[in-house]
mmCIF file of C-alpha atoms in Angstrom:
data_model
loop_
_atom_site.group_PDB
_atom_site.id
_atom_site.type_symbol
_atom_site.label_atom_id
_atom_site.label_comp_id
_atom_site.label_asym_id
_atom_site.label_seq_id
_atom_site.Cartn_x
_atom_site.Cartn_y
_atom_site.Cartn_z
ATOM 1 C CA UNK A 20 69.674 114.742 129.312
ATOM 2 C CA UNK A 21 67.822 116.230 126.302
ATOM 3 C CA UNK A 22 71.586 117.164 124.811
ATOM 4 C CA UNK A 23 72.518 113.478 125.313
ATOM 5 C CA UNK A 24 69.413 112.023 123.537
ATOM 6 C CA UNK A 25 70.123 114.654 120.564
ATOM 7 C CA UNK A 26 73.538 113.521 120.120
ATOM 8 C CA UNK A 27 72.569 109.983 120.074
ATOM 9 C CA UNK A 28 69.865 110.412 117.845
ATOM 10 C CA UNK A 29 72.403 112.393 115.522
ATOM 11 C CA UNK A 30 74.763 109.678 115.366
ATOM 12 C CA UNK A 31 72.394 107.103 114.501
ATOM 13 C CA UNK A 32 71.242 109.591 111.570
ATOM 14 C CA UNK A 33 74.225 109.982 110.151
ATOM 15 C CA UNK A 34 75.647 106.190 110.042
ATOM 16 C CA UNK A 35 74.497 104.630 107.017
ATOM 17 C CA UNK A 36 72.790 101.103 107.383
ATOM 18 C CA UNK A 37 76.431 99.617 105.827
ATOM 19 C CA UNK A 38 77.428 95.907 106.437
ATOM 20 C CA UNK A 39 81.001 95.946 108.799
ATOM 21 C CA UNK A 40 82.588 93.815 110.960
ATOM 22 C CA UNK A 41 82.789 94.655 114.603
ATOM 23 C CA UNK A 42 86.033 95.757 116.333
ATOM 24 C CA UNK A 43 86.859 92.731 117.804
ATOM 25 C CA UNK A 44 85.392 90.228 115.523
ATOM 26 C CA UNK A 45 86.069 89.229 111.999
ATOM 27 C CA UNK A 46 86.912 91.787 109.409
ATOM 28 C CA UNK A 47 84.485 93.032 106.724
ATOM 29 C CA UNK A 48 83.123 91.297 103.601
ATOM 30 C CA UNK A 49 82.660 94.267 100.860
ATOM 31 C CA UNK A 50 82.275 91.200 98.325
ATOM 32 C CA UNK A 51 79.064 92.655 96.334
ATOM 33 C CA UNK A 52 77.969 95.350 97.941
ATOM 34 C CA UNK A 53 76.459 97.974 96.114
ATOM 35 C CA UNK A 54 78.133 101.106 98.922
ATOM 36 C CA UNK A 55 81.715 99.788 98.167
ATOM 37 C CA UNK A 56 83.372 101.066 95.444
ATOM 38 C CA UNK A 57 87.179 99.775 95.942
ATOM 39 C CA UNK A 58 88.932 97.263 98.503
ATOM 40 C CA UNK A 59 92.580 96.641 98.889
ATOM 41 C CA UNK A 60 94.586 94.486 101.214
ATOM 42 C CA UNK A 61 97.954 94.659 102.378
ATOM 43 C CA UNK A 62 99.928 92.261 104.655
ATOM 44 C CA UNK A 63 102.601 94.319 106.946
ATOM 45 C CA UNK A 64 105.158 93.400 109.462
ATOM 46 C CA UNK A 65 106.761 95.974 111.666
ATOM 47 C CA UNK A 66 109.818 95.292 113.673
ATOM 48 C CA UNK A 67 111.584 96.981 116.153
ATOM 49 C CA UNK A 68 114.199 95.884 117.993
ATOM 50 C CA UNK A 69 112.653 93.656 120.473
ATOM 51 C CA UNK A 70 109.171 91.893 118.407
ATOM 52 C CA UNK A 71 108.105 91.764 114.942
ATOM 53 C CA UNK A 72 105.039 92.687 114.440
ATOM 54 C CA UNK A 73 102.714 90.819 111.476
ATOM 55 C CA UNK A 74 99.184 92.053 110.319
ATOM 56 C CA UNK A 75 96.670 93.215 107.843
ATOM 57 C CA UNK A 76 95.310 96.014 106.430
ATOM 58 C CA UNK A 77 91.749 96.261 104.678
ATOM 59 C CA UNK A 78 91.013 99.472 102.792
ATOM 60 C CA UNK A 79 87.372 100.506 101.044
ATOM 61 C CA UNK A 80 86.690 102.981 99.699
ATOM 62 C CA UNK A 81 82.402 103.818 100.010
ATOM 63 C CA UNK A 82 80.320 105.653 96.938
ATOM 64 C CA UNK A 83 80.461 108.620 99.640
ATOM 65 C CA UNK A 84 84.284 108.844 99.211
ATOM 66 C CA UNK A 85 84.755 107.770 102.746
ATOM 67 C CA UNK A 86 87.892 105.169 103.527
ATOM 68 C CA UNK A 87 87.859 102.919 106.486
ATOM 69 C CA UNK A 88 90.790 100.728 107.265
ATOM 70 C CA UNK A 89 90.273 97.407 109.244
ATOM 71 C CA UNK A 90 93.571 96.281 110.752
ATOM 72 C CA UNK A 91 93.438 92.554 111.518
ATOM 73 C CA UNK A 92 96.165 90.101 113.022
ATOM 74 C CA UNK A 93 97.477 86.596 112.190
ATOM 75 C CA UNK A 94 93.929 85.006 113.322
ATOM 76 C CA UNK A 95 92.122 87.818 111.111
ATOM 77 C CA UNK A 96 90.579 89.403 114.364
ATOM 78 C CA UNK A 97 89.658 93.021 113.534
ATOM 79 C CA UNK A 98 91.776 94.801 116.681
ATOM 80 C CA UNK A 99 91.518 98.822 115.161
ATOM 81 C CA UNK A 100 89.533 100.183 112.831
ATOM 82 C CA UNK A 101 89.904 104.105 111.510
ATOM 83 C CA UNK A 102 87.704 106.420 109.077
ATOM 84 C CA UNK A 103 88.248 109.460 106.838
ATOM 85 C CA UNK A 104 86.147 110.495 104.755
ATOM 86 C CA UNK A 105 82.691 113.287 103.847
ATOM 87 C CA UNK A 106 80.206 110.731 105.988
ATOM 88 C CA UNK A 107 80.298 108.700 109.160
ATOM 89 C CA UNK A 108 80.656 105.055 108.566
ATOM 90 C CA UNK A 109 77.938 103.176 110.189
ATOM 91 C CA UNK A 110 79.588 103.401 113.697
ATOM 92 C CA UNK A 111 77.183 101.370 115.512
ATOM 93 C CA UNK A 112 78.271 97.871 113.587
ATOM 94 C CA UNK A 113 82.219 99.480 113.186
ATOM 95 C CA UNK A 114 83.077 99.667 116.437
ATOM 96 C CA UNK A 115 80.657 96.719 118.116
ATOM 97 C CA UNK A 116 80.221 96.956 121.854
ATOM 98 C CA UNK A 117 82.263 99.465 122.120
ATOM 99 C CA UNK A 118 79.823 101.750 120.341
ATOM 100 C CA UNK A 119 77.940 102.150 123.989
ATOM 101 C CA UNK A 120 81.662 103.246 125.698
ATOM 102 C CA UNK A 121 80.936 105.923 123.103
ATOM 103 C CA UNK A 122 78.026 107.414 123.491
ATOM 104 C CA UNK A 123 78.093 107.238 127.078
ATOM 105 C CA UNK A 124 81.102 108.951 126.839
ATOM 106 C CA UNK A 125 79.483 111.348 124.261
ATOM 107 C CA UNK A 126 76.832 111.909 126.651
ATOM 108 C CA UNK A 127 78.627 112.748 129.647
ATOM 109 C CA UNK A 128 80.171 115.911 127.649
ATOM 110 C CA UNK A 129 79.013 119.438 129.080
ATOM 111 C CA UNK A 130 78.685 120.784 125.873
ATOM 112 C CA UNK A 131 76.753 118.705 123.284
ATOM 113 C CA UNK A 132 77.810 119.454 119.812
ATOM 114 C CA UNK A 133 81.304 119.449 119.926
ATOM 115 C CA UNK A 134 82.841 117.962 116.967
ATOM 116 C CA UNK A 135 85.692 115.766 119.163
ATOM 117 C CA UNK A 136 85.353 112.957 121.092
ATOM 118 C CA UNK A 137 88.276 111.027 122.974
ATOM 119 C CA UNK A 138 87.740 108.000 124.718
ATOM 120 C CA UNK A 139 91.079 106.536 126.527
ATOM 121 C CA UNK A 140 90.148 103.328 128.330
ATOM 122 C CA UNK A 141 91.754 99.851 129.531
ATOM 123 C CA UNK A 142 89.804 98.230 126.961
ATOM 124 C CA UNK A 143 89.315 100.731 124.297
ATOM 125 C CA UNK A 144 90.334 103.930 123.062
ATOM 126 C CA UNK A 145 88.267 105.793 120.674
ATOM 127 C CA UNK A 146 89.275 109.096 119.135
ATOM 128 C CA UNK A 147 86.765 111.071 116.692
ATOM 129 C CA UNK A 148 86.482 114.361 114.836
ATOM 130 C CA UNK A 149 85.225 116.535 112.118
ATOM 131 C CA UNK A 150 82.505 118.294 111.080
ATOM 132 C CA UNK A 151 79.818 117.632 108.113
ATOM 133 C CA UNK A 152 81.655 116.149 105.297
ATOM 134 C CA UNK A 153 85.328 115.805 106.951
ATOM 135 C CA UNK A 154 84.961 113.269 109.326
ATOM 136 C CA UNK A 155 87.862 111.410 110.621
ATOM 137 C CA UNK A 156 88.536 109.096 113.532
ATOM 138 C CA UNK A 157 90.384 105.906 115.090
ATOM 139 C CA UNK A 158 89.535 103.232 117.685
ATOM 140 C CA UNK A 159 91.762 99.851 118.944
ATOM 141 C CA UNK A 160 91.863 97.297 121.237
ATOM 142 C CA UNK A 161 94.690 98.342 123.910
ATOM 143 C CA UNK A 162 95.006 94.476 125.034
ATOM 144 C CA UNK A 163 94.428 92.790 121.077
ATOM 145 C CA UNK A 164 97.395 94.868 119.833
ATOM 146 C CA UNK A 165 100.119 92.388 118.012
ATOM 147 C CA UNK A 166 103.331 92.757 120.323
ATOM 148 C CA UNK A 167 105.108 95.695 119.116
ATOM 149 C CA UNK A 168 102.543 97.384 117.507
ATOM 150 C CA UNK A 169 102.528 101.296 117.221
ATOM 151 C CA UNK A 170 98.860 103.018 117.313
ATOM 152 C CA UNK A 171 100.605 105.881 115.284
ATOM 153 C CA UNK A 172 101.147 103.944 112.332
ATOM 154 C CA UNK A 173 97.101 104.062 111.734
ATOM 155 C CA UNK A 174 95.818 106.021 108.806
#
């Protein structure tokens, strides 16, 4: 129990109180805020031989050097998210209610401390890792994928 609560109370130290969009929900607005530094957009389509797939990718780029990349679809509903970079994003707000899958997850782990965390769910899947100042993870929406969508194209 005590390993649990000093996991959780780690993770809330080292998110950042940014402004993001929920997986799930709309995507970001960077527009004036003082923590991003650069934004870019890009509108993909994928096809394989069955579906084409059509989305969006948002890029920033924080003062901290860390890049997180929303990936939204025709409606412009966030449905993965992924981070890289020397800090945590502010995970709470990044990955919505699906922030509690996490730390419950977190919490059920024998060993607190351990620098990897994979959650593989019907309704999310959440994969994080790194250590102070390489931090890197991903996290989608199994059923919000666009048809024909492959979870290894995310950066």
């Amino acid at each position: 129990m005590r390993r649990a609560f000093t996991l959780m109370l780690l993770l809330s130290l080292l998110q950042g109180a940014l402004a993001w969009a929920a997986l799930g929900s709309s995507p970001s607005d960077f527009g004036g805020s003082a923590t991003q530094t650069k934004m870019a957009t890009r509108s993909l389509a994928t096809t394989t031989a069955a579906t084409t797939s059509v989305y969006t990718v948002s890029q920033s780029t924080l003062d901290s050097g860390t890049i997180v990349r929303e990936y939204m679809d025709t409606n412009n509903v966030v449905f993965a998210v992924s981070w890289k970079g020397p800090t945590l994003p502010d995970l709470r707000t990044l990955l919505g209610d699906k922030f509690a899958v996490m730390t419950s997850n977190a919490a059920k782990r024998p060993k607190a401390g351990h620098s990897q965390l994979a959650v593989d769910q019907s309704d999310v899947v959440i994969v994080s890792n790194g250590h102070m100042r390489a931090y890197a993870g991903q996290a989608w929406i199994p059923s919000a994928l666009p048809a024909g969508f492959d979870t290894s194209t995310i950066e």
